[in-house]
CSV table of C-alpha atoms and ligand atoms in Angstrom, one decimal:
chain,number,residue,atom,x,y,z
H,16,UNK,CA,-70.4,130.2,-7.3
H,17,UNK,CA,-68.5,133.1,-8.7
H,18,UNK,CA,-69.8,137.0,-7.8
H,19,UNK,CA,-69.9,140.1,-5.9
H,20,UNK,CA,-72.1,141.7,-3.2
H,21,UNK,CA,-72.9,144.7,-1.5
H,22,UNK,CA,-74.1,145.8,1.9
H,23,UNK,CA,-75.0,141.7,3.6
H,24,UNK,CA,-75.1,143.4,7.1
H,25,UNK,CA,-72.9,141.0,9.8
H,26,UNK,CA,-71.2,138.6,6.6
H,27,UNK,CA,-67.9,139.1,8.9
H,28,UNK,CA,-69.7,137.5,11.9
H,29,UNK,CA,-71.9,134.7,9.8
H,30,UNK,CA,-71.3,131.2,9.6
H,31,UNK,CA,-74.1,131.0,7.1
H,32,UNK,CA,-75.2,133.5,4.2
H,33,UNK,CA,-78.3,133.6,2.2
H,34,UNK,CA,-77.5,132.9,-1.6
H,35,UNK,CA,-79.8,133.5,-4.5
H,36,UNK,CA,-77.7,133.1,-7.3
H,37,UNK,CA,-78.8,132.5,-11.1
H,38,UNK,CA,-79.2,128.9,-11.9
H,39,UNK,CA,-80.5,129.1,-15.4
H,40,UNK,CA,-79.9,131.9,-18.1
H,41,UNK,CA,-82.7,130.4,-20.7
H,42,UNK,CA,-85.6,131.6,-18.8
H,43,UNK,CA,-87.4,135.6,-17.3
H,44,UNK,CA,-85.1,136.9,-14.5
H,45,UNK,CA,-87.7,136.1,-11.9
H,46,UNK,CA,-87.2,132.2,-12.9
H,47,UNK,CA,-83.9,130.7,-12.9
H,48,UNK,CA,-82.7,131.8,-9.5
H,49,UNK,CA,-82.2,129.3,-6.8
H,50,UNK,CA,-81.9,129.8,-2.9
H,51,UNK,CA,-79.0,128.4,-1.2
H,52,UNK,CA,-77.7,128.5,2.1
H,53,UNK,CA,-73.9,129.1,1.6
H,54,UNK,CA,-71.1,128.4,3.9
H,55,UNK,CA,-69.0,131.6,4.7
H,56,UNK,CA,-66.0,129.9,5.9
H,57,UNK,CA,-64.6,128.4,3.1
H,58,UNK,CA,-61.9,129.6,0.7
H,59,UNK,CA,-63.4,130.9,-1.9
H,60,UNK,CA,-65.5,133.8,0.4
H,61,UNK,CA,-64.3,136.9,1.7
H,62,UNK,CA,-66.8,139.4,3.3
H,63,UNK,CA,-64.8,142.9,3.6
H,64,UNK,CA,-66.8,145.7,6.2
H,65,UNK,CA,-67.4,148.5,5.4
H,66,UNK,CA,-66.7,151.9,7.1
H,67,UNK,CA,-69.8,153.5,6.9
H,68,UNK,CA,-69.6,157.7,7.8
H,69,UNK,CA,-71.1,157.1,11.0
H,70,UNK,CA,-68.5,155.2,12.3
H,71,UNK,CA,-69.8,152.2,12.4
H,72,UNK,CA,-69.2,148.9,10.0
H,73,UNK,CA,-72.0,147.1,10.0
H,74,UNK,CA,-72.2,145.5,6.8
H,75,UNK,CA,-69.7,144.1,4.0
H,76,UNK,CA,-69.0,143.7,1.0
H,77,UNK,CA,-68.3,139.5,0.0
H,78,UNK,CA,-66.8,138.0,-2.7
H,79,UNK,CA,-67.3,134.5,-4.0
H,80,UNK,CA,-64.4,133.2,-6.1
H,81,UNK,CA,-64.8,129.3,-7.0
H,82,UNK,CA,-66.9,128.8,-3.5
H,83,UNK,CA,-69.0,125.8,-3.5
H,84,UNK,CA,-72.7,125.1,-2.3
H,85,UNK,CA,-73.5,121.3,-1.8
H,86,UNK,CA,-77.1,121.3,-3.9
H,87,UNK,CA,-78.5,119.4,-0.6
H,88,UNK,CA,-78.4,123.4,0.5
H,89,UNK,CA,-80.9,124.4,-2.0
H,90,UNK,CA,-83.6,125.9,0.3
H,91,UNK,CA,-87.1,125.0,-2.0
H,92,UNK,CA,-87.0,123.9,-5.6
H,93,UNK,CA,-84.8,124.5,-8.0
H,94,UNK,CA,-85.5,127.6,-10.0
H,95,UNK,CA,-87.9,129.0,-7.1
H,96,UNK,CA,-85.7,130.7,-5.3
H,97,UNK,CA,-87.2,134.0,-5.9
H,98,UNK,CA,-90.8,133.0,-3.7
H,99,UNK,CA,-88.0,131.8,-1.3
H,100,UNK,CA,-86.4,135.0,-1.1
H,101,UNK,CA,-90.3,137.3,-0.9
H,102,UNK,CA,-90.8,135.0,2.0
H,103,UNK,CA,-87.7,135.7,3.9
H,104,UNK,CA,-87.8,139.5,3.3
H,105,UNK,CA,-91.7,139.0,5.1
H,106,UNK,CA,-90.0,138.2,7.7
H,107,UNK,CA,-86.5,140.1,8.2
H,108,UNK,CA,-88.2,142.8,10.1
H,109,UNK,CA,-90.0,140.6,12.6
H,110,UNK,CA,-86.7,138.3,13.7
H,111,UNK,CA,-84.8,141.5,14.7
H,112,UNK,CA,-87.4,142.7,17.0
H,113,UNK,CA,-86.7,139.2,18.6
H,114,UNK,CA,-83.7,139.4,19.3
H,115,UNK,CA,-83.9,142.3,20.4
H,116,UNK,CA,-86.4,141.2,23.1
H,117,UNK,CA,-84.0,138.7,24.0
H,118,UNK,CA,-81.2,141.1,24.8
H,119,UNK,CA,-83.2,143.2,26.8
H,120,UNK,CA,-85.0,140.9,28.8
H,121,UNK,CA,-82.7,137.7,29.3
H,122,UNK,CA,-81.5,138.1,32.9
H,123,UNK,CA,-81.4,134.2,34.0
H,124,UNK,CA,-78.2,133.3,35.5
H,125,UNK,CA,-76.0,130.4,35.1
H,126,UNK,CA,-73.8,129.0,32.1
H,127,UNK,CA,-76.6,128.5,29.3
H,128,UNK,CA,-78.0,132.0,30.0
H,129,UNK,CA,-74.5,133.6,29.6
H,130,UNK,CA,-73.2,132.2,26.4
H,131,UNK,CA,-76.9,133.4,25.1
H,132,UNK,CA,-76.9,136.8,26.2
H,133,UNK,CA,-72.4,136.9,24.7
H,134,UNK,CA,-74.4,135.5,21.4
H,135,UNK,CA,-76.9,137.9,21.2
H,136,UNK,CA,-74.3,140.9,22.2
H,137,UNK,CA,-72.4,139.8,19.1
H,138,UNK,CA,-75.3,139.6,17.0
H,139,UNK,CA,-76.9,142.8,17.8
H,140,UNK,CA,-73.0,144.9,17.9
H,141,UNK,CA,-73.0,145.9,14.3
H,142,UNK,CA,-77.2,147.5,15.2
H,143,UNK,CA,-75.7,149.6,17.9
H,144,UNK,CA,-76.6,152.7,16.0
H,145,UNK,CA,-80.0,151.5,14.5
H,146,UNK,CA,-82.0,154.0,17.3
H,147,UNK,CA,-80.1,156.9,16.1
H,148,UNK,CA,-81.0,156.2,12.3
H,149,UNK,CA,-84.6,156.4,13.0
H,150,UNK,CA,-84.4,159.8,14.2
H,151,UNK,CA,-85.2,159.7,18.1
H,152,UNK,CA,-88.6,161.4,18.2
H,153,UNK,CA,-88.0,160.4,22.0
H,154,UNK,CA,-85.4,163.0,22.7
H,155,UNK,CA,-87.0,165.9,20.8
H,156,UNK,CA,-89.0,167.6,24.3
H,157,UNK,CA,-86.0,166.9,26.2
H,158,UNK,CA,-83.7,168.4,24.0
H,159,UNK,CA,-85.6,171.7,23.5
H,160,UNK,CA,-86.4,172.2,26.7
H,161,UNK,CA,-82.6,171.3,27.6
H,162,UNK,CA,-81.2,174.0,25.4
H,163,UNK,CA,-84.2,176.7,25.9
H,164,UNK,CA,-85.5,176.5,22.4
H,165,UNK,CA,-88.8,175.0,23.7
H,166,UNK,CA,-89.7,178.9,24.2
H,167,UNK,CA,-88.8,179.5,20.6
H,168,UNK,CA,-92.1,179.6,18.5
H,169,UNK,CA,-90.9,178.5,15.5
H,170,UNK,CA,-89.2,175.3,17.2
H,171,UNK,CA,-92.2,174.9,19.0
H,172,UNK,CA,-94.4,174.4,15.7
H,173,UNK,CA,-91.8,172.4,13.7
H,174,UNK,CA,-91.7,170.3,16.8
H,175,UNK,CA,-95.9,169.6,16.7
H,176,UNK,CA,-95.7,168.5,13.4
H,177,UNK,CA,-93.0,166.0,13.6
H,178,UNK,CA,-94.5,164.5,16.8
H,179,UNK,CA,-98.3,164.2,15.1
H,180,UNK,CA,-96.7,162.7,11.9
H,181,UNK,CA,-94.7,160.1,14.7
H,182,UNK,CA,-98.3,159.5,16.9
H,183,UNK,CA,-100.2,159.1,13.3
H,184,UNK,CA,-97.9,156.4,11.7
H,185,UNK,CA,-97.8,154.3,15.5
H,186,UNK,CA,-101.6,154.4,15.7
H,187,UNK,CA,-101.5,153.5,11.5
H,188,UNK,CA,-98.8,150.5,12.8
H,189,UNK,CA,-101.4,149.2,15.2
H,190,UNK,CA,-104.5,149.3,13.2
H,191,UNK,CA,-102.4,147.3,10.7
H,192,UNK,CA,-101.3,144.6,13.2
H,193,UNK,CA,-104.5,144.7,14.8
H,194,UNK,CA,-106.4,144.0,11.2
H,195,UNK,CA,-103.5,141.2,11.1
H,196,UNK,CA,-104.2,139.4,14.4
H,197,UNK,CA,-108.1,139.8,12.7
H,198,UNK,CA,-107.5,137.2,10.2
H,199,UNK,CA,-107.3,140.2,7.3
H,200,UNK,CA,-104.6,140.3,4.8
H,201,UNK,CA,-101.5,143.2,4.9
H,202,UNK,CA,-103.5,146.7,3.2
H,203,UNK,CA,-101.7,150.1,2.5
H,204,UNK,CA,-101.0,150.6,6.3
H,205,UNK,CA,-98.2,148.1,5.7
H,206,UNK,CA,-97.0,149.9,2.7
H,207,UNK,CA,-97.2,153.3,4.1
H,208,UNK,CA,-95.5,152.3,7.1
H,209,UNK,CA,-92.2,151.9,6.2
H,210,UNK,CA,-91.9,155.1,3.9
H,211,UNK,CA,-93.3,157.4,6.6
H,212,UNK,CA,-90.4,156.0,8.7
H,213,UNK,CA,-88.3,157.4,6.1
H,214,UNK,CA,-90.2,160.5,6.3
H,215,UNK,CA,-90.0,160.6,10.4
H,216,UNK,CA,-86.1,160.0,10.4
H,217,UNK,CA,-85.0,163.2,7.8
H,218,UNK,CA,-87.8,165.7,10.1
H,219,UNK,CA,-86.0,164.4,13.5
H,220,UNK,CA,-82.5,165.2,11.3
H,221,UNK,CA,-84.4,168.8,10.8
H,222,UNK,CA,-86.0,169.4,13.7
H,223,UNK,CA,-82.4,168.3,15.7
H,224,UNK,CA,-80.6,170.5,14.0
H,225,UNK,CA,-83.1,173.3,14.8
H,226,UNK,CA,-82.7,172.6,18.8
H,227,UNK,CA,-78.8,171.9,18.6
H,228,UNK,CA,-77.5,174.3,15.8
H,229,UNK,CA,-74.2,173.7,14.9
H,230,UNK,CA,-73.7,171.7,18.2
H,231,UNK,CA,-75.1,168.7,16.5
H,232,UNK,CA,-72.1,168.4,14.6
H,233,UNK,CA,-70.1,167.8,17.1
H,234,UNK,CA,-69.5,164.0,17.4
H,235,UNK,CA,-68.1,162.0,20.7
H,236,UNK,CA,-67.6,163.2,24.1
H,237,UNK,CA,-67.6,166.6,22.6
H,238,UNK,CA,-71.0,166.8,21.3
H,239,UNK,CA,-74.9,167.4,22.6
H,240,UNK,CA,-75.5,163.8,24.4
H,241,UNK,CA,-72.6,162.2,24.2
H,242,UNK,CA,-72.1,162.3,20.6
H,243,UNK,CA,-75.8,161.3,19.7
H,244,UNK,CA,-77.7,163.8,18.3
H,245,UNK,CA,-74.2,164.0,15.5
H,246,UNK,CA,-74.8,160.0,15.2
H,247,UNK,CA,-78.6,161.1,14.0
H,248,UNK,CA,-77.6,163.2,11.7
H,249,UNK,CA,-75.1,160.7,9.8
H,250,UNK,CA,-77.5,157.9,10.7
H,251,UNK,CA,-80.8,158.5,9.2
H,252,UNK,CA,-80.3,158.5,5.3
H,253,UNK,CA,-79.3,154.8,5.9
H,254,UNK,CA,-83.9,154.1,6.3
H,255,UNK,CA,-84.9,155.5,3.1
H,256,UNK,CA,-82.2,153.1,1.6
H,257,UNK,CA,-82.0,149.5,3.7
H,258,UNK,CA,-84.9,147.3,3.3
H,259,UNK,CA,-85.6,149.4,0.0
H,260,UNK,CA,-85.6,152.5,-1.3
H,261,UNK,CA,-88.5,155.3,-0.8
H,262,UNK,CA,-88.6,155.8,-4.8
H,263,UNK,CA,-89.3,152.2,-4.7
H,264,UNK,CA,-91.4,151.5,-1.7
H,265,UNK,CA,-93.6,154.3,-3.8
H,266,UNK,CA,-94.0,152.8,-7.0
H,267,UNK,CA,-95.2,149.8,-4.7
H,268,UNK,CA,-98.0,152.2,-3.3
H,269,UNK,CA,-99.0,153.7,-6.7
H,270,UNK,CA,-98.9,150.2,-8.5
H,271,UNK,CA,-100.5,147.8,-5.6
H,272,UNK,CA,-102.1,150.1,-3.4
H,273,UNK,CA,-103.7,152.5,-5.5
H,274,UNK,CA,-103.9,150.7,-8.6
H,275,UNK,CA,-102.0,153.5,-11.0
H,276,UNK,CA,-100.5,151.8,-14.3
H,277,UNK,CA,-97.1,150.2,-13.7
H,278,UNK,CA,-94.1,151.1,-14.7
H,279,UNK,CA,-93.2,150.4,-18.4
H,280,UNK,CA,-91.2,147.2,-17.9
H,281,UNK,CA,-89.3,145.7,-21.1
H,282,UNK,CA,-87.1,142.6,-19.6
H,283,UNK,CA,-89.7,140.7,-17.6
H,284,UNK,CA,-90.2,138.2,-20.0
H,285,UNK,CA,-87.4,137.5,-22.0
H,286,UNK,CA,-84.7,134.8,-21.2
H,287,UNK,CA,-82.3,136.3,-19.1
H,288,UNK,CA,-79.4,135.7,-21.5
H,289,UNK,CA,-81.0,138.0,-23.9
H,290,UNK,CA,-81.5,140.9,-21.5
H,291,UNK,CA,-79.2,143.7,-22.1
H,292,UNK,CA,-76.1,144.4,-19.3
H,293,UNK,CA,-73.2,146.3,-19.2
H,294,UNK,CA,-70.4,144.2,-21.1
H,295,UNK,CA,-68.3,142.7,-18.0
O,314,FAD,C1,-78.1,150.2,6.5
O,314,FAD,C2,-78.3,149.3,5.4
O,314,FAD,C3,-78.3,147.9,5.6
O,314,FAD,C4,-78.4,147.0,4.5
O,314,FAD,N1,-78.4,145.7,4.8
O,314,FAD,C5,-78.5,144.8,3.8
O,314,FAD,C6,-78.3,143.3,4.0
O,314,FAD,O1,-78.1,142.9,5.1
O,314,FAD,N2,-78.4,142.5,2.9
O,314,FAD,C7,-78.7,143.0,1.7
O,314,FAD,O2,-78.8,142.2,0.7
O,314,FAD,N3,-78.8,144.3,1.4
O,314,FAD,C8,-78.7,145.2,2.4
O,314,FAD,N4,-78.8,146.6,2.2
O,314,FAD,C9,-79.0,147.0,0.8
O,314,FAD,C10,-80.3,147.6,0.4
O,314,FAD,O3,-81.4,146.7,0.5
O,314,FAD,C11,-80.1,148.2,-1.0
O,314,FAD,O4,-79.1,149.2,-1.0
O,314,FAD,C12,-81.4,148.9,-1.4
O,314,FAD,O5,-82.5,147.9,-1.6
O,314,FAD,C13,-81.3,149.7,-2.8
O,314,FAD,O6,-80.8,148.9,-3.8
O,314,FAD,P1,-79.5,149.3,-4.6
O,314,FAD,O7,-78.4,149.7,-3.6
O,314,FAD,O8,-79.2,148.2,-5.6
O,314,FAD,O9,-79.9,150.7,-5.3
O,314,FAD,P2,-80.5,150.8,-6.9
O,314,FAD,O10,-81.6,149.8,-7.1
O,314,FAD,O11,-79.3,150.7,-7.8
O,314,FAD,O12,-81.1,152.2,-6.8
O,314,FAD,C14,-80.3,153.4,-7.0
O,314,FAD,C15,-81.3,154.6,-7.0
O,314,FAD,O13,-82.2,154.5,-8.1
O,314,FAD,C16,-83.6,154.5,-7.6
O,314,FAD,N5,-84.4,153.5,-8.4
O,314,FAD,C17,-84.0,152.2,-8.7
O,314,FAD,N6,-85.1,151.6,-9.4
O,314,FAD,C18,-86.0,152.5,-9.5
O,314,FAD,C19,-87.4,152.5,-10.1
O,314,FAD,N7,-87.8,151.4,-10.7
O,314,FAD,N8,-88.1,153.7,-10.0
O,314,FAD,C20,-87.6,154.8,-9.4
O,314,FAD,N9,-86.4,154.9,-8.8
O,314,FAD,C21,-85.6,153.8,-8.9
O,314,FAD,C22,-83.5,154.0,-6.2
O,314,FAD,O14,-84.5,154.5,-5.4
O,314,FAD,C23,-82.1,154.7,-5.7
O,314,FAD,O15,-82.3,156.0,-5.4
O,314,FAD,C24,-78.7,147.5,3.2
O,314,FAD,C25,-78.7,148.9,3.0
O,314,FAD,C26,-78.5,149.8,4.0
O,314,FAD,C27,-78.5,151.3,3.8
C-alpha cells in the first residue's frame, strides 16, 4: 500500500488503522475500493501529529510507503469496501459515547479494573478538548452572571437565543432517538442534528466573547476559567469540519431530505482511471 493521509485522529496511539484503499482502477470510484484493517506498526507506516492551534495534537498525518495488508484483513468483499466504510461512519459517533461512559463510571477496584480505566485514559487523551469545541452552552448563565454582564440587555437577548436554539436541537435529538427505539428509520432530525451543532458551537464562540471581551483571549492560568473559555474560541471551527463539513452535511439535507435536484455530478460513472486528477 503506497499513500498519504490526513487528520486519522489517535494513528500515533493505534495498533490497528482503518484502510480503504483503491483496489481496482477499471471501475466508478464508489466500486473498486476495498476495506482493510492495516497494521500500524510495521515499517512501511508512519503517523506524524499534528499541532493543532489549540494546543492539542489529536490527530496525524500517516504515510504508507511499501506497507503490507495480509488480504485475510479484507473486512467484507473485495471491491465493497465503500458499504463497509457507510457502516462504520453509522456508528463512529455512538462508540465514543461509550467510552466515554466507561471513563466516567468505571470505579471497580483491583488489577483488571485499573489497566481498563489506564486504557481508556489513553484512548480518550487526544478528546480532552472535545467539550470546549462544542461551545459550552453550560457555562453561558454562570459566566454572565460571574462577570455582571447578565444585567446587560443586549447579552441578556443574545444569550435567549442561543440557549432556545440549544433546548430545540436536544428535544429534536430525542424525538429522533425516540422515533429510533420506535422501530422507524433515521428522518431529517438526524440530518439536522449535526449541522445545528455546528450552528450551536460558533453562537457559544459569539456569545463568549460578548461575556468575556477581550479576556477570552487570554489562554492558561491567565485566562477566564483556567484557560477555557480561550480553548472555545480555538476549539469550535474544528465541528463544522470533523465528521463532515456543514456545506456538505447541507447538500445532504437539500438532496435527501428535501428532495431538491442534486448536484451536477460528472465522474460517478466512469472508470476511475479515466477520471481527471491533478498530474502527481
Ligand atoms: C477535529 C477533526 C477530527 C478529524 N478526525 C478524523 C479521523 O479520525 N479520521 C478521518 O479520516 N478524518 C478525520 N477528520 C477529517 C474530516 O472528516 C475531513 O476534514 C472533512 O470531512 C472534510 O474533508 P476535507 O478535509 O477533504 O475537505 P474538502 O472535501 O477538500 O473540502 C474543502 C472545502 O470545500 C467544501 N466542499 C467540498 N465539497 C463540496 C460540495 N460538493 N459542495 C459544497 N462544498 C463543498 C467543504 O465544505 C470545505 O469547506 C477530522 C477532522 C477534524 C476537524
Amino acid at each position: 500500500m503506497n499513500g498519504q493521509k490526513l487528520w486519522s485522529t489517535s494513528a500515533h496511539h493505534a495498533k490497528y488503522g482503518m484502510l480503504l484503499a483503491r483496489t481496482n482502477w477499471d471501475v466508478p470510484k464508489h466500486r473498486g475500493i476495498t476495506y482493510f484493517a492495516l497494521e500500524m506498526h510495521q515499517p512501511g507506516v508512519v503517523a506524524k501529529p499534528l499541532k493543532q492551534m489549540n494546543g492539542h495534537a489529536s490527530f496525524n498525518e500517516v504515510f504508507l510507503n511499501d506497507a503490507r495488508v495480509p488480504a485475510a484483513n479484507a473486512i467484507g468483499e473485495v471491491g465493497n469496501g465503500w458499504a463497509v466504510a457507510l457502516a462504520t461512519l453509522a456508528h463512529e459517533r455512538r462508540s465514543f459515547d461509550v467510552l466515554q461512559r466507561a471513563a466516567r463510571t468505571g470505579r471497580g477496584k483491583g488489577r483488571a479494573y485499573d489497566e481498563q480505566r489506564a486504557e481508556v485514559a489513553e484512548i480518550m487523551a487526544p478528546y480532552t478538548w472535545y467539550p470546549q469545541r462544542a461551545g459550552r452552552a453550560d457555562l453561558i448563565v454562570e459566566r454572565a452572571q460571574a462577570t455582571g454582564k447578565s444585567k446587560d440587555p443586549v447579552v441578556r437577548q443574545e444569550i435567549a437565543k442561543l440557549l432556545s436554539l440549544a433546548r430545540a436541537t436536544e428535544w429534536t435529538a430525542k424525538r429522533a432517538r425516540a422515533a429510533r427505539m420506535a422501530g422507524r428509520p433515521p428522518g431529517p432530525e438526524g440530518s439536522l442534528g449535526k449541522l445545528y451543532a455546528s450552528e450551536i458551537a460558533r453562537a457559544c464562540a459569539r456569545v463568549h466573547t460578548l461575556i468575556s471581551g477581550t479576556d477570552a483571549m487570554l489562554s492558561g492560568a491567565d485566562g477566564p476559567l483556567e484557560g477555557i473559555i480561550a480553548e472555545i474560541l480555538v476549539s469550535v471551527p474544528a465541528v463544522s469540519i470533523a465528521g463532515g463539513t456543514d456545506e456538505i452535511q447541507r447538500n445532504i439535507v437539500s438532496e435527501r431530505v428535501l428532495g431538491m435536484p442534486k448536484d451536477p455530478v460528472i465522474d460517478a460513472e466512469k472508470p476511475f482511471r479515466d477520471v481527471p486528477r491533478n498530474k502527481r
